[in-house]
């Protein structure tokens, strides 16, 4: 398994987790690895203005329509993430191509391996930056001025890495792509219970990020009587519990995973607690209703302590329903179960632009964004085999081009 080639890159010695935020040293090393993986079999490496990497396996014949099949995922990670989220899709894409080439298979259309930049949004706070810039869903002005924890803007960071922030924006490379299939480790346990190594995605839940600023009054932890305090930590804590209760009741998800406390002293009552809520639900109205209920509970809790809370929406990703024809075609071909996901992906972003699909590989722990994330070697191999079958199906040898044209025609009709 060539995933082993990446095992040491960005791995934290103490936590065992991966720290591969966008444009970090680890990310740069992964980009070099990608270039090498493309170069060895003679694929043509292209990087668009946003830092997204593409490795083209050119078609030998070339049909009437050169729309390429894109496979791949991302290489960046959340802080202390697992080894599979992202890299499994990229590594499996190279492995599937390698497998097909050794069998003498030549696609009639280009097959492209992609590595989308900054999928996790761990450093600058916006997810799927590379794919969103490439499709035009995100304007460069919305991200270039954002700062990381060290106060450096994205523009400064990419310039230091020899890239031109002026080049950010819609990607001409996508003009040559007709379909995207992203393989990804499953971030849940549906495949464990269905007893299948590989599944096909039906939809991505809508999800968003909100910032909650709880403001109170700093004071001495010893000299201030309990009754005299305006401690914003209390409303924050009550809100965390309320979010859990409300999300559980709604069959949704709510998470507070990030917190900043001022002045952040052990013996000081905080003046401000800044927290971030990640919330997801099956539909957008259900998500808005959940966040509204959390807001009300936060305001009630704050009012009870003489503190205040302000809620600001930082991002919102709408629901994604993957192309039904493509989804059903792959599920039938692979004899794979169809399942929804609560996680966002680049395939969701590209689905607004072209037929897109996702393959999930079984993760027995069900855990993701953690070192506990796992997929067995056998299941990873099943994923590579599935991806190779998808390439044969969607970028077939020249004599079976009609089936690919049928897919594209069907999509054009379906979206009118
Ligand atoms: Zn991912």
GROMACS .gro file of C-alpha atoms and ligand atoms in nm:
model
  417
    1UNK     CA    1   0.000   0.000   0.000
    2UNK     CA    2   0.165   0.327  -0.109
    3UNK     CA    3  -0.015   0.512   0.171
    4UNK     CA    4   0.289   0.397   0.370
    5UNK     CA    5   0.502   0.642   0.166
    6UNK     CA    6   0.315   0.926   0.336
    7UNK     CA    7   0.318   0.776   0.685
    8UNK     CA    8   0.590   1.001   0.829
    9UNK     CA    9   0.486   1.329   0.669
   10UNK     CA   10   0.340   1.573   0.921
   11UNK     CA   11   0.294   1.306   1.187
   12UNK     CA   12   0.312   1.440   1.540
   13UNK     CA   13   0.538   1.228   1.759
   14UNK     CA   14   0.333   1.256   2.076
   15UNK     CA   15  -0.026   1.242   1.950
   16UNK     CA   16   0.034   1.012   1.653
   17UNK     CA   17  -0.201   1.241   1.459
   18UNK     CA   18  -0.128   1.425   1.134
   19UNK     CA   19  -0.076   1.800   1.118
   20UNK     CA   20  -0.096   1.879   0.750
   21UNK     CA   21  -0.269   2.215   0.728
   22UNK     CA   22  -0.274   2.390   0.392
   23UNK     CA   23   0.059   2.534   0.277
   24UNK     CA   24   0.241   2.404   0.587
   25UNK     CA   25   0.582   2.233   0.551
   26UNK     CA   26   0.401   1.897   0.565
   27UNK     CA   27   0.157   2.005   0.293
   28UNK     CA   28   0.448   2.118   0.073
   29UNK     CA   29   0.612   1.778   0.121
   30UNK     CA   30   0.286   1.606   0.023
   31UNK     CA   31   0.267   1.823  -0.289
   32UNK     CA   32   0.617   1.713  -0.382
   33UNK     CA   33   0.514   1.354  -0.326
   34UNK     CA   34   0.213   1.409  -0.558
   35UNK     CA   35   0.441   1.552  -0.828
   36UNK     CA   36   0.667   1.250  -0.795
   37UNK     CA   37   0.376   1.004  -0.805
   38UNK     CA   38   0.257   1.174  -1.123
   39UNK     CA   39   0.600   1.188  -1.283
   40UNK     CA   40   0.703   0.826  -1.230
   41UNK     CA   41   0.437   0.679  -1.465
   42UNK     CA   42   0.465   0.977  -1.701
   43UNK     CA   43   0.141   1.155  -1.611
   44UNK     CA   44   0.132   1.524  -1.696
   45UNK     CA   45   0.134   1.746  -1.387
   46UNK     CA   46  -0.073   2.066  -1.393
   47UNK     CA   47  -0.123   2.306  -1.100
   48UNK     CA   48  -0.400   2.561  -1.132
   49UNK     CA   49  -0.384   2.914  -0.992
   50UNK     CA   50  -0.531   2.800  -0.659
   51UNK     CA   51  -0.265   2.537  -0.589
   52UNK     CA   52  -0.487   2.243  -0.688
   53UNK     CA   53  -0.272   1.968  -0.841
   54UNK     CA   54  -0.382   1.754  -1.136
   55UNK     CA   55  -0.202   1.459  -1.296
   56UNK     CA   56  -0.332   1.382  -1.647
   57UNK     CA   57  -0.330   1.033  -1.794
   58UNK     CA   58  -0.388   1.138  -2.152
   59UNK     CA   59  -0.618   0.943  -2.379
   60UNK     CA   60  -0.449   0.747  -2.654
   61UNK     CA   61  -0.721   0.792  -2.913
   62UNK     CA   62  -0.933   1.087  -2.817
   63UNK     CA   63  -1.305   1.075  -2.882
   64UNK     CA   64  -1.529   1.356  -3.008
   65UNK     CA   65  -1.551   1.497  -2.657
   66UNK     CA   66  -1.232   1.508  -2.453
   67UNK     CA   67  -1.407   1.564  -2.120
   68UNK     CA   68  -1.184   1.395  -1.869
   69UNK     CA   69  -1.270   1.175  -1.573
   70UNK     CA   70  -1.131   1.324  -1.251
   71UNK     CA   71  -1.054   1.098  -0.954
   72UNK     CA   72  -0.875   1.195  -0.634
   73UNK     CA   73  -0.936   1.386  -0.312
   74UNK     CA   74  -0.718   1.605  -0.086
   75UNK     CA   75  -0.392   1.565   0.109
   76UNK     CA   76  -0.432   1.822   0.387
   77UNK     CA   77  -0.562   1.729   0.732
   78UNK     CA   78  -0.727   1.874   1.042
   79UNK     CA   79  -0.496   1.918   1.344
   80UNK     CA   80  -0.407   1.566   1.464
   81UNK     CA   81  -0.612   1.405   1.189
   82UNK     CA   82  -0.598   1.046   1.070
   83UNK     CA   83  -0.395   0.889   0.792
   84UNK     CA   84  -0.685   0.813   0.557
   85UNK     CA   85  -0.914   1.117   0.531
   86UNK     CA   86  -0.806   1.261   0.197
   87UNK     CA   87  -0.483   1.074   0.116
   88UNK     CA   88  -0.668   0.743   0.072
   89UNK     CA   89  -0.855   0.891  -0.227
   90UNK     CA   90  -0.540   1.032  -0.389
   91UNK     CA   91  -0.326   0.724  -0.329
   92UNK     CA   92  -0.606   0.491  -0.449
   93UNK     CA   93  -0.642   0.698  -0.767
   94UNK     CA   94  -0.273   0.652  -0.854
   95UNK     CA   95  -0.296   0.284  -0.761
   96UNK     CA   96  -0.603   0.226  -0.981
   97UNK     CA   97  -0.430   0.388  -1.279
   98UNK     CA   98  -0.116   0.185  -1.216
   99UNK     CA   99  -0.325  -0.134  -1.201
  100UNK     CA  100  -0.506  -0.055  -1.528
  101UNK     CA  101  -0.185   0.036  -1.709
  102UNK     CA  102  -0.029  -0.294  -1.610
  103UNK     CA  103  -0.326  -0.476  -1.763
  104UNK     CA  104  -0.270  -0.283  -2.089
  105UNK     CA  105  -0.587  -0.077  -2.055
  106UNK     CA  106  -0.584   0.257  -2.241
  107UNK     CA  107  -0.873   0.497  -2.176
  108UNK     CA  108  -1.030   0.677  -2.469
  109UNK     CA  109  -1.067   0.988  -2.253
  110UNK     CA  110  -0.816   1.148  -2.016
  111UNK     CA  111  -0.819   1.026  -1.659
  112UNK     CA  112  -0.695   1.281  -1.407
  113UNK     CA  113  -0.579   1.243  -1.048
  114UNK     CA  114  -0.659   1.553  -0.840
  115UNK     CA  115  -0.534   1.692  -0.509
  116UNK     CA  116  -0.758   1.978  -0.398
  117UNK     CA  117  -0.589   2.238  -0.179
  118UNK     CA  118  -0.710   2.318   0.174
  119UNK     CA  119  -1.013   2.091   0.189
  120UNK     CA  120  -1.028   2.088   0.566
  121UNK     CA  121  -1.010   2.462   0.618
  122UNK     CA  122  -0.815   2.398   0.937
  123UNK     CA  123  -0.581   2.694   0.897
  124UNK     CA  124  -0.794   2.977   0.756
  125UNK     CA  125  -1.138   2.866   0.871
  126UNK     CA  126  -1.307   2.798   0.536
  127UNK     CA  127  -1.339   2.442   0.406
  128UNK     CA  128  -1.295   2.324   0.045
  129UNK     CA  129  -1.106   2.642  -0.048
  130UNK     CA  130  -0.928   2.496  -0.353
  131UNK     CA  131  -1.235   2.340  -0.511
  132UNK     CA  132  -1.457   2.637  -0.426
  133UNK     CA  133  -1.213   2.881  -0.586
  134UNK     CA  134  -1.177   2.656  -0.891
  135UNK     CA  135  -1.553   2.642  -0.952
  136UNK     CA  136  -1.606   3.009  -0.870
  137UNK     CA  137  -1.821   2.927  -0.564
  138UNK     CA  138  -1.575   3.130  -0.357
  139UNK     CA  139  -1.435   3.467  -0.458
  140UNK     CA  140  -1.057   3.511  -0.395
  141UNK     CA  141  -1.133   3.828  -0.197
  142UNK     CA  142  -1.329   3.619   0.052
  143UNK     CA  143  -1.024   3.414   0.149
  144UNK     CA  144  -0.698   3.592   0.065
  145UNK     CA  145  -0.723   3.833   0.360
  146UNK     CA  146  -0.810   3.564   0.615
  147UNK     CA  147  -0.543   3.503   0.880
  148UNK     CA  148  -0.407   3.189   1.042
  149UNK     CA  149  -0.328   3.148   1.412
  150UNK     CA  150   0.003   3.333   1.361
  151UNK     CA  151  -0.174   3.631   1.207
  152UNK     CA  152  -0.046   3.564   0.854
  153UNK     CA  153  -0.289   3.615   0.568
  154UNK     CA  154  -0.350   3.345   0.310
  155UNK     CA  155  -0.210   3.585   0.048
  156UNK     CA  156   0.118   3.618   0.242
  157UNK     CA  157   0.139   3.245   0.299
  158UNK     CA  158   0.093   3.144  -0.066
  159UNK     CA  159   0.333   3.416  -0.180
  160UNK     CA  160   0.596   3.274   0.058
  161UNK     CA  161   0.536   2.936  -0.110
  162UNK     CA  162   0.610   3.085  -0.452
  163UNK     CA  163   0.248   3.112  -0.563
  164UNK     CA  164   0.072   3.422  -0.694
  165UNK     CA  165  -0.242   3.521  -0.502
  166UNK     CA  166  -0.348   3.719  -0.811
  167UNK     CA  167  -0.384   3.386  -0.993
  168UNK     CA  168  -0.653   3.265  -0.749
  169UNK     CA  169  -0.996   3.216  -0.906
  170UNK     CA  170  -1.194   3.000  -1.150
  171UNK     CA  171  -0.977   2.719  -1.285
  172UNK     CA  172  -0.944   2.656  -1.658
  173UNK     CA  173  -0.842   2.297  -1.576
  174UNK     CA  174  -1.200   2.221  -1.477
  175UNK     CA  175  -1.312   2.307  -1.831
  176UNK     CA  176  -1.149   1.982  -1.942
  177UNK     CA  177  -1.319   1.771  -1.671
  178UNK     CA  178  -1.657   1.605  -1.731
  179UNK     CA  179  -1.704   1.387  -1.422
  180UNK     CA  180  -1.553   1.366  -1.073
  181UNK     CA  181  -1.546   1.052  -0.858
  182UNK     CA  182  -1.392   1.098  -0.511
  183UNK     CA  183  -1.296   0.795  -0.305
  184UNK     CA  184  -1.289   0.862   0.071
  185UNK     CA  185  -1.263   0.673   0.396
  186UNK     CA  186  -1.608   0.645   0.554
  187UNK     CA  187  -1.664   0.885   0.844
  188UNK     CA  188  -1.920   0.672   1.020
  189UNK     CA  189  -2.009   0.305   1.063
  190UNK     CA  190  -2.278   0.243   0.799
  191UNK     CA  191  -2.052   0.011   0.600
  192UNK     CA  192  -1.961  -0.188   0.911
  193UNK     CA  193  -2.327  -0.271   0.971
  194UNK     CA  194  -2.398  -0.331   0.599
  195UNK     CA  195  -2.103  -0.571   0.574
  196UNK     CA  196  -1.965  -0.408   0.256
  197UNK     CA  197  -1.612  -0.278   0.201
  198UNK     CA  198  -1.720  -0.002  -0.040
  199UNK     CA  199  -2.029   0.220  -0.055
  200UNK     CA  200  -2.162   0.498  -0.278
  201UNK     CA  201  -2.272   0.840  -0.143
  202UNK     CA  202  -2.631   0.956  -0.187
  203UNK     CA  203  -2.609   1.305  -0.036
  204UNK     CA  204  -2.410   1.542   0.185
  205UNK     CA  205  -2.597   1.708   0.469
  206UNK     CA  206  -2.607   2.088   0.474
  207UNK     CA  207  -2.362   2.222   0.732
  208UNK     CA  208  -2.228   2.548   0.865
  209UNK     CA  209  -2.006   2.720   1.118
  210UNK     CA  210  -2.116   2.984   1.366
  211UNK     CA  211  -1.913   3.196   1.607
  212UNK     CA  212  -2.063   3.263   1.950
  213UNK     CA  213  -1.911   3.550   2.147
  214UNK     CA  214  -2.001   3.543   2.516
  215UNK     CA  215  -1.910   3.872   2.685
  216UNK     CA  216  -1.892   3.930   3.062
  217UNK     CA  217  -1.667   4.100   3.312
  218UNK     CA  218  -1.314   3.998   3.409
  219UNK     CA  219  -1.248   3.988   3.779
  220UNK     CA  220  -1.044   3.822   4.053
  221UNK     CA  221  -1.114   3.451   4.105
  222UNK     CA  222  -1.062   3.479   4.479
  223UNK     CA  223  -1.183   3.827   4.571
  224UNK     CA  224  -1.512   3.822   4.375
  225UNK     CA  225  -1.806   3.660   4.553
  226UNK     CA  226  -1.993   3.405   4.346
  227UNK     CA  227  -2.310   3.619   4.350
  228UNK     CA  228  -2.125   3.925   4.214
  229UNK     CA  229  -1.986   3.763   3.898
  230UNK     CA  230  -2.069   3.817   3.533
  231UNK     CA  231  -1.889   3.506   3.411
  232UNK     CA  232  -1.947   3.430   3.040
  233UNK     CA  233  -1.805   3.078   3.082
  234UNK     CA  234  -2.132   2.972   3.248
  235UNK     CA  235  -2.352   3.064   2.951
  236UNK     CA  236  -2.101   2.902   2.719
  237UNK     CA  237  -2.110   2.578   2.921
  238UNK     CA  238  -2.492   2.581   2.932
  239UNK     CA  239  -2.496   2.634   2.554
  240UNK     CA  240  -2.269   2.335   2.491
  241UNK     CA  241  -2.507   2.114   2.691
  242UNK     CA  242  -2.812   2.263   2.519
  243UNK     CA  243  -2.661   2.210   2.174
  244UNK     CA  244  -2.601   1.845   2.252
  245UNK     CA  245  -2.952   1.794   2.382
  246UNK     CA  246  -3.119   1.977   2.090
  247UNK     CA  247  -2.911   1.809   1.820
  248UNK     CA  248  -2.971   1.466   1.970
  249UNK     CA  249  -3.343   1.528   1.978
  250UNK     CA  250  -3.342   1.652   1.615
  251UNK     CA  251  -3.130   1.367   1.480
  252UNK     CA  252  -2.874   1.631   1.381
  253UNK     CA  253  -2.516   1.716   1.483
  254UNK     CA  254  -2.380   2.006   1.688
  255UNK     CA  255  -2.020   2.044   1.802
  256UNK     CA  256  -1.820   2.304   1.988
  257UNK     CA  257  -1.462   2.214   1.899
  258UNK     CA  258  -1.284   2.545   1.932
  259UNK     CA  259  -1.263   2.798   2.209
  260UNK     CA  260  -1.075   3.116   2.296
  261UNK     CA  261  -1.089   3.256   2.646
  262UNK     CA  262  -0.984   3.606   2.752
  263UNK     CA  263  -0.778   3.679   2.951
  264UNK     CA  264  -0.718   3.302   2.974
  265UNK     CA  265  -0.579   3.305   3.324
  266UNK     CA  266  -0.639   3.030   3.578
  267UNK     CA  267  -0.717   3.280   3.854
  268UNK     CA  268  -0.923   3.524   3.643
  269UNK     CA  269  -1.295   3.520   3.572
  270UNK     CA  270  -1.307   3.549   3.192
  271UNK     CA  271  -1.415   3.871   3.024
  272UNK     CA  272  -1.493   3.694   2.698
  273UNK     CA  273  -1.543   3.341   2.571
  274UNK     CA  274  -1.529   3.308   2.195
  275UNK     CA  275  -1.651   2.970   2.072
  276UNK     CA  276  -1.727   2.804   1.742
  277UNK     CA  277  -2.025   2.584   1.664
  278UNK     CA  278  -2.026   2.333   1.380
  279UNK     CA  279  -2.381   2.217   1.305
  280UNK     CA  280  -2.526   1.978   1.046
  281UNK     CA  281  -2.870   1.836   0.974
  282UNK     CA  282  -3.048   1.645   0.702
  283UNK     CA  283  -3.222   1.952   0.553
  284UNK     CA  284  -3.149   2.324   0.554
  285UNK     CA  285  -3.471   2.421   0.739
  286UNK     CA  286  -3.389   2.161   1.006
  287UNK     CA  287  -3.037   2.304   1.038
  288UNK     CA  288  -3.160   2.665   1.065
  289UNK     CA  289  -3.418   2.561   1.324
  290UNK     CA  290  -3.152   2.383   1.528
  291UNK     CA  291  -2.916   2.683   1.528
  292UNK     CA  292  -3.205   2.916   1.614
  293UNK     CA  293  -3.293   2.701   1.916
  294UNK     CA  294  -2.930   2.693   2.028
  295UNK     CA  295  -2.918   3.072   1.994
  296UNK     CA  296  -3.227   3.114   2.214
  297UNK     CA  297  -3.088   2.886   2.482
  298UNK     CA  298  -2.755   3.074   2.472
  299UNK     CA  299  -2.933   3.409   2.510
  300UNK     CA  300  -3.141   3.281   2.802
  301UNK     CA  301  -2.832   3.146   2.976
  302UNK     CA  302  -2.638   3.469   2.921
  303UNK     CA  303  -2.924   3.686   3.047
  304UNK     CA  304  -2.942   3.484   3.369
  305UNK     CA  305  -2.579   3.579   3.453
  306UNK     CA  306  -2.589   3.939   3.337
  307UNK     CA  307  -2.368   3.856   3.040
  308UNK     CA  308  -2.434   3.882   2.666
  309UNK     CA  309  -2.395   3.656   2.363
  310UNK     CA  310  -2.368   3.737   1.995
  311UNK     CA  311  -2.395   3.476   1.721
  312UNK     CA  312  -2.238   3.520   1.378
  313UNK     CA  313  -2.264   3.278   1.085
  314UNK     CA  314  -1.916   3.223   0.939
  315UNK     CA  315  -1.995   2.976   0.663
  316UNK     CA  316  -2.279   2.771   0.518
  317UNK     CA  317  -2.259   2.477   0.280
  318UNK     CA  318  -2.591   2.380   0.126
  319UNK     CA  319  -2.715   2.023   0.094
  320UNK     CA  320  -2.567   1.821  -0.191
  321UNK     CA  321  -2.760   1.552  -0.373
  322UNK     CA  322  -2.520   1.364  -0.594
  323UNK     CA  323  -2.609   1.305  -0.959
  324UNK     CA  324  -2.871   1.029  -0.939
  325UNK     CA  325  -2.785   0.859  -1.268
  326UNK     CA  326  -2.416   0.840  -1.187
  327UNK     CA  327  -2.481   0.731  -0.828
  328UNK     CA  328  -2.718   0.451  -0.934
  329UNK     CA  329  -2.488   0.344  -1.213
  330UNK     CA  330  -2.190   0.306  -0.980
  331UNK     CA  331  -2.395   0.141  -0.704
  332UNK     CA  332  -2.525  -0.116  -0.950
  333UNK     CA  333  -2.189  -0.174  -1.113
  334UNK     CA  334  -2.008  -0.216  -0.780
  335UNK     CA  335  -2.302  -0.383  -0.606
  336UNK     CA  336  -2.246  -0.129  -0.328
  337UNK     CA  337  -2.486   0.017  -0.070
  338UNK     CA  338  -2.589   0.384  -0.099
  339UNK     CA  339  -2.543   0.602   0.210
  340UNK     CA  340  -2.564   0.970   0.311
  341UNK     CA  341  -2.281   1.160   0.481
  342UNK     CA  342  -2.268   1.435   0.738
  343UNK     CA  343  -1.923   1.547   0.619
  344UNK     CA  344  -1.848   1.799   0.344
  345UNK     CA  345  -1.624   1.707   0.051
  346UNK     CA  346  -1.475   1.855  -0.267
  347UNK     CA  347  -1.706   1.622  -0.464
  348UNK     CA  348  -1.997   1.813  -0.313
  349UNK     CA  349  -1.852   2.140  -0.438
  350UNK     CA  350  -1.787   2.006  -0.789
  351UNK     CA  351  -2.134   1.849  -0.807
  352UNK     CA  352  -2.273   2.197  -0.878
  353UNK     CA  353  -2.066   2.200  -1.193
  354UNK     CA  354  -2.057   1.841  -1.324
  355UNK     CA  355  -2.183   1.491  -1.242
  356UNK     CA  356  -1.996   1.390  -0.927
  357UNK     CA  357  -2.000   1.082  -0.707
  358UNK     CA  358  -1.828   0.947  -0.399
  359UNK     CA  359  -1.708   0.602  -0.303
  360UNK     CA  360  -1.663   0.530   0.068
  361UNK     CA  361  -1.422   0.271   0.205
  362UNK     CA  362  -1.519   0.096   0.530
  363UNK     CA  363  -1.375   0.237   0.853
  364UNK     CA  364  -1.426  -0.016   1.134
  365UNK     CA  365  -1.378   0.243   1.409
  366UNK     CA  366  -1.621   0.485   1.245
  367UNK     CA  367  -1.386   0.754   1.380
  368UNK     CA  368  -1.245   1.026   1.159
  369UNK     CA  369  -1.047   1.350   1.210
  370UNK     CA  370  -0.851   1.150   1.469
  371UNK     CA  371  -0.557   0.908   1.470
  372UNK     CA  372  -0.812   0.629   1.539
  373UNK     CA  373  -0.938   0.655   1.181
  374UNK     CA  374  -0.867   0.325   1.005
  375UNK     CA  375  -0.922   0.110   0.698
  376UNK     CA  376  -0.784  -0.242   0.661
  377UNK     CA  377  -0.544  -0.324   0.379
  378UNK     CA  378  -0.804  -0.557   0.228
  379UNK     CA  379  -1.067  -0.284   0.227
  380UNK     CA  380  -0.821  -0.033   0.080
  381UNK     CA  381  -0.751  -0.284  -0.197
  382UNK     CA  382  -1.126  -0.324  -0.252
  383UNK     CA  383  -1.142   0.055  -0.286
  384UNK     CA  384  -0.867   0.058  -0.548
  385UNK     CA  385  -1.043  -0.222  -0.738
  386UNK     CA  386  -1.371  -0.028  -0.725
  387UNK     CA  387  -1.200   0.284  -0.856
  388UNK     CA  388  -1.038   0.086  -1.138
  389UNK     CA  389  -1.383  -0.053  -1.228
  390UNK     CA  390  -1.522   0.301  -1.227
  391UNK     CA  391  -1.247   0.414  -1.467
  392UNK     CA  392  -1.329   0.125  -1.702
  393UNK     CA  393  -1.695   0.223  -1.682
  394UNK     CA  394  -1.666   0.600  -1.723
  395UNK     CA  395  -1.348   0.637  -1.929
  396UNK     CA  396  -1.372   0.319  -2.131
  397UNK     CA  397  -1.159   0.200  -2.416
  398UNK     CA  398  -1.256   0.370  -2.741
  399UNK     CA  399  -1.489   0.099  -2.869
  400UNK     CA  400  -1.731   0.152  -2.580
  401UNK     CA  401  -1.752   0.532  -2.586
  402UNK     CA  402  -2.126   0.529  -2.630
  403UNK     CA  403  -2.193   0.441  -2.269
  404UNK     CA  404  -2.001   0.750  -2.148
  405UNK     CA  405  -2.185   0.975  -2.396
  406UNK     CA  406  -2.511   0.831  -2.265
  407UNK     CA  407  -2.419   0.947  -1.916
  408UNK     CA  408  -2.338   1.301  -2.027
  409UNK     CA  409  -2.652   1.331  -2.240
  410UNK     CA  410  -2.858   1.205  -1.950
  411UNK     CA  411  -2.703   1.461  -1.717
  412UNK     CA  412  -2.767   1.749  -1.955
  413UNK     CA  413  -3.134   1.651  -1.979
  414UNK     CA  414  -3.159   1.594  -1.607
  415UNK     CA  415  -3.041   1.942  -1.517
  416UNK     CA  416  -3.269   2.136  -1.750
  417LIG    ZN1  417  -1.169   1.443   0.356
   0.00000   0.00000   0.00000
